Amino acid sequence: MICAQTPPPEFRATIQPFLAKNCLGCHNDKLQTAGLSLEQYRDNAALWAKVADKIGSGRMPPAGLPQPSKADVTAVLSVLEKSSGEGDRVTAHRLNRVEYNNTVRDLLSVSLHPADEFPLDDAGYGFDNIGDVLSVSPLLMEKYVAAARTVSRAAVYGEPVPDKPTKLTRFLGKKSQDDPTANALPFSYRGALWATFDFPADGEYEFHMRDANYRPRTKSTPRQAELSRKRGLTEAEKAELKELNRLSDAPVRMVMTLDGKQILTEVVEGNIDFAYAHGETVARARVTAGEHSFRASYPEYADTANPLDNVNTDGRRKIFIDYIDIWGPFDKGTEAPASRQRIFTCTQKTADCASKIIGGLARRAYRRPVTAQEQNELVQLAAMVRKNGDSFDESIRVALQAILMSPNFLFRAELAGQYDLASRLSYFLWSSMPDAELMRAAEAGTLRIPTVFDAQVRRMMADPKADALVENFVGQWLGLRQMDKRKPDPAHFPTVDDELLDSMRQETTLFARAVMREDRSVLDFLDGRFTFVNGPLARFYGIPGVNGEAFQRVELDGTQRGGIMTQGSVLTLSSYATRTSPVIRGKWVLENLLGTPPPPPPPDVPALEEKNIGTTVSLRERLEQHRANAACAVCHNQMDPIGFGLENYDASGAWRDSEGKFAIDSSGKLPGGKDFRGPQELKEVLRNQSDQFTRNLVEKMLTYALGRGLEPYDRPAVDAILQHLRADGYKFSTMAMEIANSKPFQMRKGEGELSAR
Amino acid sequence: MPGKSIARRTLLRGMGTAIALPLLDSMIPAFTRAANTKAPCRMAMLYVPNGIVMDQWIPNLPEGSMALPAELPRVTSALMPFRSEITMLGGLTQNGGRALGDGPGDHGRAGANYLTCVHPKKTNGRDLQTGISVDQIAAKRLEGKTKFASLELGCEEGVQGGSCDNGYSCAYSNSISWRTPSSPMPAEIRPRAVFERLFGAADEDPRARRYEKSILDLVSSDAQRLNAQVGAADKRKLDEYLFSIRDLEKRIASAERSNAKAVKPSMGIPGSSIPTEFGEHARIMCDLLTLAFQTDSTRVATVLLALEQSPRAYPEIGIPEAHHGLTHHQGDKEKIEKVTQINCFHAKQLAYLLEKLRSTPDGDGTLLDHSMITYGSGLSDGNAHDHANLPMVLAGRGSGGVKPGRYVRYPRETPMANLYVAMLDRMGVPVESLGDSNGEVGYLSDL
């Protein structure tokens, strides 16, 4: 029960009349819209902070309803924000899994991914790098210990390598789109296999693979059939049969690439009987230690209109890469692993050298100068190892293990002035530790000089490591990680395989990367007139003129596609496995693009009657009930029209003109907006709400950069960033720069500037 | 950029599916007690989400204690072979799971409150606040007696995303075990990793751990120094770190003290991959739990068979639709049928566990004699998001603390917490109260 409390006088004077005029129509005790009633005063700072935020950002009252005057809003905000209380600082921020892996890579040149075994990071506000939500449990601590042990050993001694060349691994792909085999690689109708592998040492490696050939005997000539059935063939007959089998199907070229460069090609000939005897193919290549990607595929299949041409009637593919084994290393390199070169900055096995090495490691790992006490303790640990009779290298390894387990490595706690700013910047743009140049600027105390700072930001954004911003920020903002859980059902979408879904993901990644690296406007996310597709994806979308496996940039003028709402990635993850949902898509747009998530549905809403959709009634008609009932319409009038505007894209992202026997009706009207028909006009309507879009995007990126949820006191900073953004063509790169320069990023709340110690 | 990268070390050990070998007489657990010492009581809580079809769980019986009905409905029929070893409980409620003015979010609340019995704070990220879960209360008090104070096992990977259920952080449904009101204990879902925690890794160099105690000392003092310099909010995080270090140190110390020989586990090393088939995954977790109890590696465990609000599909029993979606059936008979089948599938895994526990000798009886295993959900009617009259079965005899073979229906609104208080009492770690408890449930040991 809500107790009526006595409101303070300025509340009664300013706030209550405002609420009565603008809010109580929905947010009263009877209706409790979105579970909120503002009818009775409650002394709850968090509540009023939220109210202030909604009013201040223009999200409430919702579009389509009468809006309060600017003067009224200012008056209300000045009262509300006084009472919203002091905000919190960012909590000690532990590295998340991605950051841990990247940091180990950059610190030691070790490309193991130990954090892949850590428990999943809890996420907050849509991101997995929110300090307050990232916790340490005894389970995680055990993993830290094991990881530190493994990484330190690999860094000092190199990854364990067998003495003789051995089979290191076998890669197998899924045999069908819904094959549940654990650890199998993604499925490709076109028979491709691709993966990355961490090679333990410099050297040569062999790739043993088999092309599986199950092309049927159905096209046999009578002579072929006769010979196949006959027993006791003469040598000549055997040769003849073999040749007939070889000629019964067109040859297909297989190509294998390593890091994109071809290392093997061969031709697959004949039918199942010919290929059976053929055995393995072997490619050999010299590889440096570390992670490399490889792919084996049949490039001409990229251009087949129907991928199912490569599938037999029994469901098995005709031609595909059966497996790839990696053998090695042969002719192992004699150079010490790269990690040793980073660690052993001196070579004498003396106490002084140990001190120098350890000091250097700790400084880089802790991302700041080390105190004498810290250095001392580590050096003493190493000395103890030596006294015990262990080697110099082992003493360094033990010290390194300690460093990797230290909270100074695992946490970012902001106590060190310019170094903190350097860390914050590098984890924002690179999801990893600062590099030497950035550390030098912090050390020289020049990082806060605007020209120096801005130059660093620009340098870092141009660095390949800034791909992390696309991968981790954009990826989480758009929810791309959901793609694996939202795959289109193979029964309903028989031409959609993992490879196509992977291509969709690459499309969005390449698109976002282009927006970032080409200083493009963030409004391109709404309706940018270009994208990246390869042959199969282009054919799937109906875009002409693109062939081959490689991704190409295409202009989209004159088509309905453009922007992320019409990219396959977003379209599939905002649908059910078997059908579209205009409500989910509408919700996705409201939540992720406009920052106006609809309130949750009331508890006893009956489920949608799915049975006859497409046959006796269209999905749109079924959803009419949302509009018929006024209580439902308030929210659904915001969501459903957006979804209808995208209904031409089915649950797999392909264009369609009808659903069952009903033509798609993609018209709609947003509250307070114009009518539209089709995706292109929908995008124009949303473009007119670009202020909401950009505000939401800035807020999201600021959340990601700060590693905390935003508070009402952050709004002036957001406003300032938006102003700069507007003035500079809404560039993505400007947004990142402005965020890095913003007060919340540069300063700690309540303590002035991050000052040097 | 092409797809998957697989740790080389994992592959070196060979890819394969889990092999569970039957219990061999020659495999003697390291910590067997002499026959005349009283076997300690163990406790495990198993969780299934989204409620259960109640009229297929237990018939509607009046308040009071009575013998179990001669025949159990579909979902619990799998437990018939264990009739005399289980106690079914009805009428228990989680009031903290209800809205109580916070609006929607029943799933977030149900998961977070199941073992804590408090009303969790509605938040998307900042300042998570639920309670200390019953398993962690026991774990803390029993610390030092076994290698692990507790074990958290699961079969579903946590969800990453800001809000899982209407403003409740996903952290609330990713774990049911909470060491402090804001520190969840995440479950391990990789069978191999659980195995290695219990018995060590196969190819490990024993020398590699020689200096770990000294390293722990060093990082501990790093943490204390850091803790002294940071603000209140940061301290909370470093406290978690320090607790975890100390926990590890204690375990190392107690392992050394007990000078146990390397334990020979009575099951094969599980494969390195996570089984995709639910039944297989659940069974191997049950095998590991049995093993952990048998070797006295721990006496407290939780098994998150699926996360609250789980969208998991069960193609292995012919159901491709998401579990959670189906439970909002609104009376549709087809959907109710599918939910019932999922409920049955889950209950079969409990039956598997009980069989394993019953057939594992322990002191003067079996593991099942010396355990209290609960199985239930934070919701009863998943369609209506009902937090009252929750499905609950308590299996085992609790080392004499429980007299099973009955159905007990408690008066309306009896807090679930009262059951947990009773369980802690029988574990030898009594508490005054827990969450919203107002007493201790009766009828568990009386007739």
GROMACS .gro file of N, CA and C in nm, chain A residues 273-394:
model
  366
  273ASP      N    1   3.122  -4.260  -5.669
  273ASP     CA    2   3.206  -4.378  -5.692
  273ASP      C    3   3.347  -4.339  -5.731
  274PHE      N    4   3.361  -4.231  -5.803
  274PHE     CA    5   3.495  -4.188  -5.843
  274PHE      C    6   3.571  -4.134  -5.723
  275ALA      N    7   3.506  -4.053  -5.648
  275ALA     CA    8   3.576  -3.982  -5.540
  275ALA      C    9   3.612  -4.074  -5.425
  276TYR      N   10   3.541  -4.182  -5.411
  276TYR     CA   11   3.561  -4.267  -5.293
  276TYR      C   12   3.705  -4.308  -5.275
  277ALA      N   13   3.770  -4.337  -5.384
  277ALA     CA   14   3.906  -4.387  -5.375
  277ALA      C   15   4.009  -4.277  -5.357
  278HIS      N   16   3.964  -4.156  -5.361
  278HIS     CA   17   4.061  -4.048  -5.374
  278HIS      C   18   4.142  -4.015  -5.250
  279GLY      N   19   4.082  -4.026  -5.135
  279GLY     CA   20   4.162  -4.001  -5.016
  279GLY      C   21   4.181  -3.854  -4.985
  280GLU      N   22   4.279  -3.830  -4.899
  280GLU     CA   23   4.297  -3.695  -4.847
  280GLU      C   24   4.377  -3.606  -4.941
  281THR      N   25   4.356  -3.480  -4.922
  281THR     CA   26   4.443  -3.380  -4.985
  281THR      C   27   4.518  -3.312  -4.874
  282VAL      N   28   4.642  -3.275  -4.902
  282VAL     CA   29   4.722  -3.212  -4.797
  282VAL      C   30   4.777  -3.079  -4.847
  283ALA      N   31   4.764  -2.978  -4.765
  283ALA     CA   32   4.827  -2.849  -4.793
  283ALA      C   33   4.927  -2.824  -4.683
  284ARG      N   34   5.033  -2.757  -4.717
  284ARG     CA   35   5.136  -2.729  -4.617
  284ARG      C   36   5.171  -2.584  -4.622
  285ALA      N   37   5.185  -2.522  -4.509
  285ALA     CA   38   5.214  -2.379  -4.508
  285ALA      C   39   5.297  -2.344  -4.387
  286ARG      N   40   5.374  -2.240  -4.400
  286ARG     CA   41   5.452  -2.190  -4.287
  286ARG      C   42   5.365  -2.089  -4.215
  287VAL      N   43   5.360  -2.104  -4.084
  287VAL     CA   44   5.269  -2.022  -4.005
  287VAL      C   45   5.343  -1.969  -3.883
  288THR      N   46   5.313  -1.847  -3.846
  288THR     CA   47   5.370  -1.796  -3.721
  288THR      C   48   5.282  -1.839  -3.605
  289ALA      N   49   5.341  -1.847  -3.487
  289ALA     CA   50   5.264  -1.886  -3.369
  289ALA      C   51   5.151  -1.786  -3.349
  290GLY      N   52   5.039  -1.834  -3.302
  290GLY     CA   53   4.926  -1.744  -3.274
  290GLY      C   54   4.803  -1.785  -3.351
  291GLU      N   55   4.705  -1.700  -3.344
  291GLU     CA   56   4.576  -1.733  -3.404
  291GLU      C   57   4.571  -1.697  -3.552
  292HIS      N   58   4.523  -1.791  -3.630
  292HIS     CA   59   4.506  -1.767  -3.774
  292HIS      C   60   4.374  -1.825  -3.818
  293SER      N   61   4.321  -1.768  -3.924
  293SER     CA   62   4.192  -1.816  -3.973
  293SER      C   63   4.212  -1.889  -4.105
  294PHE      N   64   4.131  -1.989  -4.128
  294PHE     CA   65   4.140  -2.061  -4.254
  294PHE      C   66   4.001  -2.094  -4.304
  295ARG      N   67   3.993  -2.121  -4.432
  295ARG     CA   68   3.864  -2.153  -4.493
  295ARG      C   69   3.887  -2.246  -4.610
  296ALA      N   70   3.804  -2.347  -4.620
  296ALA     CA   71   3.806  -2.435  -4.737
  296ALA      C   72   3.667  -2.433  -4.797
  297SER      N   73   3.657  -2.408  -4.927
  297SER     CA   74   3.524  -2.396  -4.986
  297SER      C   75   3.530  -2.419  -5.136
  298TYR      N   76   3.415  -2.412  -5.199
  298TYR     CA   77   3.401  -2.428  -5.344
  298TYR      C   78   3.350  -2.295  -5.398
  299PRO      N   79   3.440  -2.207  -5.437
  299PRO     CA   80   3.402  -2.068  -5.469
  299PRO      C   81   3.291  -2.054  -5.571
  300GLU      N   82   3.286  -2.145  -5.671
  300GLU     CA   83   3.182  -2.124  -5.772
  300GLU      C   84   3.042  -2.146  -5.714
  301TYR      N   85   3.031  -2.217  -5.604
  301TYR     CA   86   2.900  -2.237  -5.544
  301TYR      C   87   2.843  -2.109  -5.485
  302ALA      N   88   2.930  -2.012  -5.462
  302ALA     CA   89   2.881  -1.885  -5.409
  302ALA      C   90   2.780  -1.824  -5.504
  303ASP      N   91   2.790  -1.861  -5.630
  303ASP     CA   92   2.703  -1.797  -5.729
  303ASP      C   93   2.585  -1.883  -5.773
  304THR      N   94   2.565  -1.997  -5.709
  304THR     CA   95   2.446  -2.074  -5.747
  304THR      C   96   2.326  -2.005  -5.686
  305ALA      N   97   2.219  -2.002  -5.765
  305ALA     CA   98   2.099  -1.933  -5.718
  305ALA      C   99   2.038  -2.005  -5.599
  306ASN      N  100   2.036  -2.137  -5.605
  306ASN     CA  101   1.971  -2.215  -5.500
  306ASN      C  102   2.074  -2.304  -5.431
  307PRO      N  103   2.107  -2.276  -5.307
  307PRO     CA  104   2.208  -2.357  -5.239
  307PRO      C  105   2.167  -2.504  -5.226
  308LEU      N  106   2.038  -2.530  -5.233
  308LEU     CA  107   1.992  -2.668  -5.220
  308LEU      C  108   2.027  -2.752  -5.342
  309ASP      N  109   2.076  -2.689  -5.448
  309ASP     CA  110   2.127  -2.767  -5.561
  309ASP      C  111   2.238  -2.859  -5.517
  310ASN      N  112   2.305  -2.824  -5.407
  310ASN     CA  113   2.415  -2.906  -5.357
  310ASN      C  114   2.366  -3.009  -5.256
  311VAL      N  115   2.236  -3.030  -5.248
  311VAL     CA  116   2.184  -3.124  -5.149
  311VAL      C  117   2.110  -3.237  -5.220
  312ASN      N  118   2.140  -3.360  -5.181
  312ASN     CA  119   2.070  -3.476  -5.237
  312ASN      C  120   1.929  -3.487  -5.182
  313THR      N  121   1.851  -3.576  -5.241
  313THR     CA  122   1.715  -3.593  -5.193
  313THR      C  123   1.710  -3.651  -5.052
  314ASP      N  124   1.819  -3.721  -5.012
  314ASP     CA  125   1.816  -3.775  -4.876
  314ASP      C  126   1.866  -3.674  -4.773
  315GLY      N  127   1.891  -3.551  -4.817
  315GLY     CA  128   1.932  -3.448  -4.722
  315GLY      C  129   2.082  -3.431  -4.708
  316ARG      N  130   2.158  -3.527  -4.760
  316ARG     CA  131   2.303  -3.515  -4.748
  316ARG      C  132   2.356  -3.428  -4.861
  317ARG      N  133   2.456  -3.347  -4.829
  317ARG     CA  134   2.510  -3.260  -4.934
  317ARG      C  135   2.587  -3.340  -5.036
  318LYS      N  136   2.594  -3.290  -5.158
  318LYS     CA  137   2.664  -3.361  -5.263
  318LYS      C  138   2.814  -3.344  -5.248
  319ILE      N  139   2.854  -3.222  -5.230
  319ILE     CA  140   2.998  -3.195  -5.216
  319ILE      C  141   3.018  -3.109  -5.093
  320PHE      N  142   3.110  -3.149  -5.006
  320PHE     CA  143   3.139  -3.065  -4.892
  320PHE      C  144   3.274  -3.106  -4.834
  321ILE      N  145   3.330  -3.015  -4.756
  321ILE     CA  146   3.455  -3.046  -4.688
  321ILE      C  147   3.419  -3.135  -4.569
  322ASP      N  148   3.472  -3.256  -4.569
  322ASP     CA  149   3.434  -3.351  -4.465
  322ASP      C  150   3.503  -3.318  -4.334
  323TYR      N  151   3.632  -3.294  -4.339
  323TYR     CA  152   3.706  -3.259  -4.218
  323TYR      C  153   3.835  -3.190  -4.256
  324ILE      N  154   3.891  -3.120  -4.162
  324ILE     CA  155   4.026  -3.065  -4.179
  324ILE      C  156   4.106  -3.100  -4.054
  325ASP      N  157   4.213  -3.173  -4.073
  325ASP     CA  158   4.303  -3.204  -3.961
  325ASP      C  159   4.424  -3.113  -3.972
  326ILE      N  160   4.472  -3.068  -3.858
  326ILE     CA  161   4.594  -2.988  -3.861
  326ILE      C  162   4.706  -3.068  -3.794
  327TRP      N  163   4.813  -3.087  -3.868
  327TRP     CA  164   4.931  -3.160  -3.819
  327TRP      C  165   5.048  -3.065  -3.807
  328GLY      N  166   5.131  -3.093  -3.705
  328GLY     CA  167   5.254  -3.012  -3.698
  328GLY      C  168   5.305  -3.003  -3.556
  329PRO      N  169   5.396  -2.914  -3.527
  329PRO     CA  170   5.467  -2.834  -3.627
  329PRO      C  171   5.583  -2.911  -3.690
  330PHE      N  172   5.602  -2.887  -3.819
  330PHE     CA  173   5.719  -2.940  -3.888
  330PHE      C  174   5.822  -2.828  -3.894
  331ASP      N  175   5.946  -2.867  -3.890
  331ASP     CA  176   6.049  -2.764  -3.910
  331ASP      C  177   6.020  -2.645  -3.819
  332LYS      N  178   6.012  -2.675  -3.690
  332LYS     CA  179   5.977  -2.572  -3.592
  332LYS      C  180   6.078  -2.459  -3.596
  333GLY      N  181   6.028  -2.339  -3.587
  333GLY     CA  182   6.117  -2.222  -3.583
  333GLY      C  183   6.202  -2.227  -3.458
  334THR      N  184   6.320  -2.171  -3.466
  334THR     CA  185   6.411  -2.175  -3.351
  334THR      C  186   6.405  -2.047  -3.270
  335GLU      N  187   6.337  -1.947  -3.321
  335GLU     CA  188   6.329  -1.823  -3.245
  335GLU      C  189   6.240  -1.841  -3.124
  336ALA      N  190   6.275  -1.769  -3.022
  336ALA     CA  191   6.194  -1.773  -2.901
  336ALA      C  192   6.057  -1.712  -2.932
  337PRO      N  193   5.954  -1.759  -2.862
  337PRO     CA  194   5.821  -1.701  -2.889
  337PRO      C  195   5.820  -1.551  -2.865
  338ALA      N  196   5.734  -1.484  -2.938
  338ALA     CA  197   5.726  -1.337  -2.929
  338ALA      C  198   5.707  -1.292  -2.786
  339SER      N  199   5.636  -1.372  -2.708
  339SER     CA  200   5.607  -1.332  -2.570
  339SER      C  201   5.736  -1.318  -2.489
  340ARG      N  202   5.833  -1.402  -2.514
  340ARG     CA  203   5.958  -1.394  -2.439
  340ARG      C  204   6.029  -1.262  -2.467
  341GLN      N  205   6.022  -1.222  -2.594
  341GLN     CA  206   6.090  -1.097  -2.629
  341GLN      C  207   6.027  -0.980  -2.556
  342ARG      N  208   5.896  -0.990  -2.528
  342ARG     CA  209   5.830  -0.880  -2.459
  342ARG      C  210   5.865  -0.880  -2.310
  343ILE      N  211   5.889  -0.999  -2.259
  343ILE     CA  212   5.911  -1.009  -2.115
  343ILE      C  213   6.058  -0.984  -2.079
  344PHE      N  214   6.149  -1.053  -2.149
  344PHE     CA  215   6.290  -1.051  -2.109
  344PHE      C  216   6.360  -0.933  -2.173
  345THR      N  217   6.348  -0.819  -2.106
  345THR     CA  218   6.410  -0.695  -2.154
  345THR      C  219   6.558  -0.691  -2.122
  346CYS      N  220   6.607  -0.787  -2.048
  346CYS     CA  221   6.752  -0.803  -2.029
  346CYS      C  222   6.776  -0.952  -2.020
  347THR      N  223   6.898  -0.994  -2.044
  347THR     CA  224   6.920  -1.138  -2.057
  347THR      C  225   7.006  -1.200  -1.946
  348GLN      N  226   7.075  -1.116  -1.869
  348GLN     CA  227   7.158  -1.173  -1.762
  348GLN      C  228   7.067  -1.230  -1.655
  349LYS      N  229   7.107  -1.340  -1.599
  349LYS     CA  230   7.020  -1.401  -1.499
  349LYS      C  231   7.057  -1.351  -1.360
  350THR      N  232   7.055  -1.218  -1.347
  350THR     CA  233   7.094  -1.159  -1.219
  350THR      C  234   6.973  -1.102  -1.148
  351ALA      N  235   6.995  -1.069  -1.021
  351ALA     CA  236   6.886  -1.012  -0.941
  351ALA      C  237   6.843  -0.878  -1.000
  352ASP      N  238   6.941  -0.799  -1.047
  352ASP     CA  239   6.909  -0.668  -1.106
  352ASP      C  240   6.820  -0.685  -1.227
  353CYS      N  241   6.857  -0.782  -1.310
  353CYS     CA  242   6.779  -0.805  -1.432
  353CYS      C  243   6.639  -0.851  -1.395
  354ALA      N  244   6.630  -0.937  -1.295
  354ALA     CA  245   6.497  -0.984  -1.251
  354ALA      C  246   6.413  -0.865  -1.208
  355SER      N  247   6.476  -0.777  -1.132
  355SER     CA  248   6.403  -0.660  -1.084
  355SER      C  249   6.354  -0.575  -1.200
  356LYS      N  250   6.441  -0.559  -1.299
  356LYS     CA  251   6.404  -0.478  -1.415
  356LYS      C  252   6.288  -0.540  -1.491
  357ILE      N  253   6.298  -0.671  -1.514
  357ILE     CA  254   6.192  -0.741  -1.588
  357ILE      C  255   6.060  -0.732  -1.514
  358ILE      N  256   6.066  -0.761  -1.385
  358ILE     CA  257   5.942  -0.765  -1.307
  358ILE      C  258   5.880  -0.627  -1.299
  359GLY      N  259   5.965  -0.526  -1.277
  359GLY     CA  260   5.914  -0.389  -1.270
  359GLY      C  261   5.844  -0.351  -1.399
  360GLY      N  262   5.906  -0.386  -1.512
  360GLY     CA  263   5.847  -0.353  -1.642
  360GLY      C  264   5.713  -0.422  -1.662
  361LEU      N  265   5.709  -0.551  -1.628
  361LEU     CA  266   5.585  -0.627  -1.645
  361LEU      C  267   5.474  -0.570  -1.559
  362ALA      N  268   5.506  -0.545  -1.433
  362ALA     CA  269   5.403  -0.497  -1.340
  362ALA      C  270   5.350  -0.361  -1.385
  363ARG      N  271   5.442  -0.275  -1.426
  363ARG     CA  272   5.399  -0.142  -1.467
  363ARG      C  273   5.301  -0.149  -1.583
  364ARG      N  274   5.335  -0.233  -1.682
  364ARG     CA  275   5.245  -0.242  -1.798
  364ARG      C  276   5.116  -0.312  -1.759
  365ALA      N  277   5.127  -0.414  -1.674
  365ALA     CA  278   5.007  -0.490  -1.638
  365ALA      C  279   4.913  -0.410  -1.548
  366TYR      N  280   4.972  -0.333  -1.457
  366TYR     CA  281   4.888  -0.254  -1.366
  366TYR      C  282   4.848  -0.122  -1.431
  367ARG      N  283   4.903  -0.094  -1.546
  367ARG     CA  284   4.866   0.025  -1.625
  367ARG      C  285   4.900   0.154  -1.553
  368ARG      N  286   5.006   0.151  -1.469
  368ARG     CA  287   5.048   0.270  -1.396
  368ARG      C  288   5.184   0.240  -1.333
  369PRO      N  289   5.253   0.343  -1.284
  369PRO     CA  290   5.379   0.317  -1.216
  369PRO      C  291   5.356   0.229  -1.092
  370VAL      N  292   5.455   0.144  -1.064
  370VAL     CA  293   5.443   0.052  -0.952
  370VAL      C  294   5.506   0.114  -0.829
  371THR      N  295   5.449   0.092  -0.713
  371THR     CA  296   5.509   0.145  -0.591
  371THR      C  297   5.629   0.059  -0.553
  372ALA      N  298   5.716   0.116  -0.473
  372ALA     CA  299   5.835   0.042  -0.429
  372ALA      C  300   5.793  -0.085  -0.356
  373GLN      N  301   5.688  -0.074  -0.275
  373GLN     CA  302   5.645  -0.190  -0.198
  373GLN      C  303   5.597  -0.302  -0.291
  374GLU      N  304   5.515  -0.263  -0.391
  374GLU     CA  305   5.464  -0.363  -0.484
  374GLU      C  306   5.578  -0.434  -0.556
  375GLN      N  307   5.673  -0.354  -0.602
  375GLN     CA  308   5.787  -0.410  -0.676
  375GLN      C  309   5.866  -0.503  -0.585
  376ASN      N  310   5.887  -0.456  -0.464
  376ASN     CA  311   5.965  -0.533  -0.368
  376ASN      C  312   5.903  -0.670  -0.344
  377GLU      N  313   5.775  -0.671  -0.321
  377GLU     CA  314   5.709  -0.797  -0.289
  377GLU      C  315   5.723  -0.896  -0.404
  378LEU      N  316   5.708  -0.846  -0.527
  378LEU     CA  317   5.720  -0.935  -0.643
  378LEU      C  318   5.863  -0.985  -0.658
  379VAL      N  319   5.958  -0.896  -0.638
  379VAL     CA  320   6.099  -0.935  -0.653
  379VAL      C  321   6.135  -1.039  -0.548
  380GLN      N  322   6.084  -1.019  -0.428
  380GLN     CA  323   6.114  -1.116  -0.322
  380GLN      C  324   6.054  -1.252  -0.354
  381LEU      N  325   5.935  -1.250  -0.413
  381LEU     CA  326   5.871  -1.376  -0.451
  381LEU      C  327   5.962  -1.449  -0.550
  382ALA      N  328   6.011  -1.375  -0.649
  382ALA     CA  329   6.099  -1.436  -0.750
  382ALA      C  330   6.226  -1.489  -0.684
  383ALA      N  331   6.280  -1.411  -0.591
  383ALA     CA  332   6.404  -1.452  -0.524
  383ALA      C  333   6.382  -1.584  -0.449
  384MET      N  334   6.265  -1.596  -0.387
  384MET     CA  335   6.235  -1.718  -0.312
  384MET      C  336   6.236  -1.838  -0.406
  385VAL      N  337   6.180  -1.819  -0.524
  385VAL     CA  338   6.177  -1.928  -0.622
  385VAL      C  339   6.319  -1.970  -0.658
  386ARG      N  340   6.405  -1.872  -0.676
  386ARG     CA  341   6.545  -1.901  -0.709
  386ARG      C  342   6.612  -1.976  -0.596
  387LYS      N  343   6.587  -1.928  -0.475
  387LYS     CA  344   6.650  -1.992  -0.357
  387LYS      C  345   6.607  -2.136  -0.346
  388ASN      N  346   6.488  -2.166  -0.394
  388ASN     CA  347   6.436  -2.301  -0.388
  388ASN      C  348   6.501  -2.394  -0.489
  389GLY      N  349   6.586  -2.337  -0.573
  389GLY     CA  350   6.655  -2.419  -0.672
  389GLY      C  351   6.592  -2.415  -0.810
  390ASP      N  352   6.486  -2.338  -0.825
  390ASP     CA  353   6.426  -2.331  -0.957
  390ASP      C  354   6.498  -2.229  -1.046
  391SER      N  355   6.469  -2.237  -1.175
  391SER     CA  356   6.545  -2.157  -1.272
  391SER      C  357   6.506  -2.010  -1.266
  392PHE      N  358   6.589  -1.930  -1.331
  392PHE     CA  359   6.561  -1.788  -1.344
  392PHE      C  360   6.428  -1.767  -1.414
  393ASP      N  361   6.411  -1.840  -1.524
  393ASP     CA  362   6.286  -1.826  -1.599
  393ASP      C  363   6.166  -1.859  -1.511
  394GLU      N  364   6.179  -1.962  -1.430
  394GLU     CA  365   6.066  -2.001  -1.345
  394GLU      C  366   6.038  -1.890  -1.243
   0.00000   0.00000   0.00000
